[in-house]
Short mmCIF file of C-alpha atoms in Angstrom, two decimals:
data_model
loop_
_atom_site.label_atom_id
_atom_site.label_comp_id
_atom_site.label_asym_id
_atom_site.label_seq_id
_atom_site.Cartn_x
_atom_site.Cartn_y
_atom_site.Cartn_z
CA GLN A 1 -2.56 6.71 -12.88
CA VAL A 2 -4.47 6.04 -9.67
CA GLN A 3 -2.80 3.96 -7.00
CA LEU A 4 -4.67 2.25 -4.19
CA VAL A 5 -3.01 0.67 -1.18
CA GLU A 6 -4.97 -1.41 1.32
CA SER A 7 -3.89 -1.98 4.88
CA GLY A 8 -5.25 -3.30 8.16
CA GLY A 9 -5.78 -6.94 7.31
CA GLU A 10 -4.65 -9.39 9.96
CA LEU A 11 -5.55 -12.47 11.95
CA VAL A 12 -8.56 -11.93 14.19
CA GLN A 13 -10.70 -14.23 16.31
CA SER A 14 -14.31 -15.03 15.52
CA GLY A 15 -16.59 -12.30 16.81
CA GLY A 16 -13.87 -9.71 16.63
CA SER A 17 -13.64 -6.46 14.73
CA LEU A 18 -11.25 -5.00 12.22
CA ARG A 19 -10.88 -1.81 10.21
CA LEU A 20 -9.39 -1.85 6.75
CA SER A 21 -8.03 1.27 5.11
CA CYS A 22 -7.41 2.11 1.48
CA ALA A 23 -5.18 5.07 0.70
CA ALA A 24 -5.47 6.61 -2.76
CA SER A 25 -2.92 8.66 -4.65
CA GLY A 26 -2.29 9.87 -8.18
CA GLY A 27 -5.83 10.98 -8.92
CA SER A 28 -8.79 13.02 -7.76
CA PHE A 29 -10.13 10.82 -4.99
CA SER A 30 -13.30 12.78 -4.29
CA THR A 31 -14.51 12.24 -7.87
CA TYR A 32 -14.39 8.43 -7.60
CA ASN A 33 -16.99 6.00 -6.44
CA MET A 34 -15.23 3.48 -4.22
CA GLY A 35 -15.83 -0.16 -3.47
CA TRP A 36 -14.59 -3.06 -1.41
CA PHE A 37 -14.41 -6.58 -2.80
CA ARG A 38 -13.12 -9.84 -1.43
CA GLN A 39 -11.87 -13.13 -2.75
CA ALA A 40 -11.74 -16.33 -0.73
CA PRO A 41 -9.66 -19.35 -1.77
CA GLY A 42 -11.22 -21.15 -4.70
CA LYS A 43 -13.90 -18.50 -5.13
CA GLU A 44 -14.55 -15.65 -7.52
CA ARG A 45 -13.99 -12.11 -6.37
CA GLU A 46 -17.22 -10.77 -4.93
CA PHE A 47 -18.70 -7.40 -4.08
CA VAL A 48 -18.78 -6.32 -0.45
CA ALA A 49 -19.70 -2.64 -0.25
CA ALA A 50 -19.67 0.59 -2.22
CA ILE A 51 -19.82 4.29 -1.45
CA ASN A 52 -20.55 7.30 -3.58
CA ARG A 53 -18.28 10.27 -4.19
CA SER A 54 -19.45 12.44 -1.30
CA GLY A 55 -19.83 9.53 1.11
CA ASP A 56 -23.49 10.07 1.93
CA ARG A 57 -24.75 6.94 0.14
CA THR A 58 -23.63 3.35 0.61
CA TYR A 59 -24.63 -0.09 -0.56
CA ASN A 60 -23.73 -3.40 1.07
CA GLU A 61 -23.88 -7.00 -0.02
CA ASP A 62 -26.57 -8.90 1.87
CA SER A 63 -24.22 -11.16 3.82
CA VAL A 64 -22.44 -8.23 5.46
CA LYS A 65 -25.38 -5.92 6.13
CA GLY A 66 -25.46 -4.97 9.79
CA ARG A 67 -21.85 -6.07 10.28
CA PHE A 68 -19.71 -4.11 7.82
CA THR A 69 -19.69 -0.38 7.24
CA ILE A 70 -17.96 1.42 4.39
CA SER A 71 -16.96 5.04 4.87
CA ARG A 72 -14.61 7.59 3.34
CA ASP A 73 -12.67 10.67 4.30
CA ASN A 74 -12.06 12.72 1.19
CA ALA A 75 -9.74 15.09 3.04
CA LYS A 76 -7.46 12.11 3.68
CA ASN A 77 -8.01 10.39 0.32
CA THR A 78 -8.96 7.27 2.22
CA VAL A 79 -11.81 4.79 2.22
CA TYR A 80 -12.46 2.44 5.14
CA LEU A 81 -14.21 -0.82 5.79
CA HIS A 82 -15.26 -1.34 9.40
CA MET A 83 -15.94 -5.00 10.06
CA ASN A 84 -17.73 -6.29 13.14
CA SER A 85 -18.85 -9.74 14.28
CA LEU A 86 -16.34 -11.42 12.02
CA ASN A 87 -16.62 -15.11 11.33
CA PRO A 88 -14.39 -17.59 9.46
CA GLU A 89 -16.52 -17.18 6.33
CA ASP A 90 -15.21 -13.61 6.11
CA THR A 91 -11.68 -14.90 5.56
CA ALA A 92 -10.48 -13.55 2.23
CA VAL A 93 -8.20 -11.11 0.50
CA TYR A 94 -9.97 -7.76 0.57
CA TYR A 95 -9.53 -5.37 -2.33
CA CYS A 96 -10.18 -1.68 -2.65
CA ALA A 97 -11.34 -0.40 -6.04
CA ALA A 98 -12.13 2.93 -7.69
CA LYS A 99 -14.83 3.60 -10.27
CA ILE A 100 -14.25 6.68 -12.38
CA ARG A 101 -17.59 6.96 -14.17
CA GLY A 102 -21.24 6.34 -13.45
CA SER A 103 -23.02 5.51 -10.22
CA TYR A 104 -21.75 3.79 -7.09
CA PHE A 105 -24.83 1.58 -6.99
CA ALA A 106 -24.76 -2.07 -8.09
CA SER A 107 -21.65 -1.74 -10.23
CA PRO A 108 -20.15 -4.97 -11.57
CA ILE A 109 -16.50 -5.77 -10.99
CA TYR A 110 -15.51 -4.92 -14.55
CA ASP A 111 -16.84 -1.37 -14.18
CA TYR A 112 -14.13 -0.53 -11.66
CA ASN A 113 -11.06 1.04 -13.17
CA TYR A 114 -8.37 0.77 -10.50
CA TRP A 115 -7.57 -1.87 -7.92
CA GLY A 116 -5.30 -2.23 -4.95
CA GLN A 117 -3.15 -5.29 -4.32
CA GLY A 118 -5.34 -6.54 -1.51
CA THR A 119 -4.95 -7.17 2.20
CA GLN A 120 -5.41 -10.55 3.85
CA VAL A 121 -8.08 -10.94 6.51
CA THR A 122 -8.05 -14.23 8.38
CA VAL A 123 -10.70 -15.04 10.97
CA SER A 124 -9.92 -17.94 13.26
CA SER A 125 -12.59 -20.28 14.58
#
């Protein structure tokens, strides 16, 4: 059973930066594709970014390209989401997810096998 625990979410001003972390345990982290998703009030959970097993390939949703960067450190069993130039539209609960099989690229939500509980990011205007 894989466990994922997000941290780093907090209140930040518009234009600010934040780094989210997701610590994995209970599985073989380096064999998993990893992703970040977010869910704003009244909205469906949406894809943000994904990274492959070795960390040398990433894919970002269009609205965060140039602002958010996903990375991973397999030695620490941790995946990160670096967020820059934050705006109120980025306010959401951010979730870390692990995908056991297949490719990191363009995976739908239901293809991810394990999820964290989420961490709240609030961007003030």
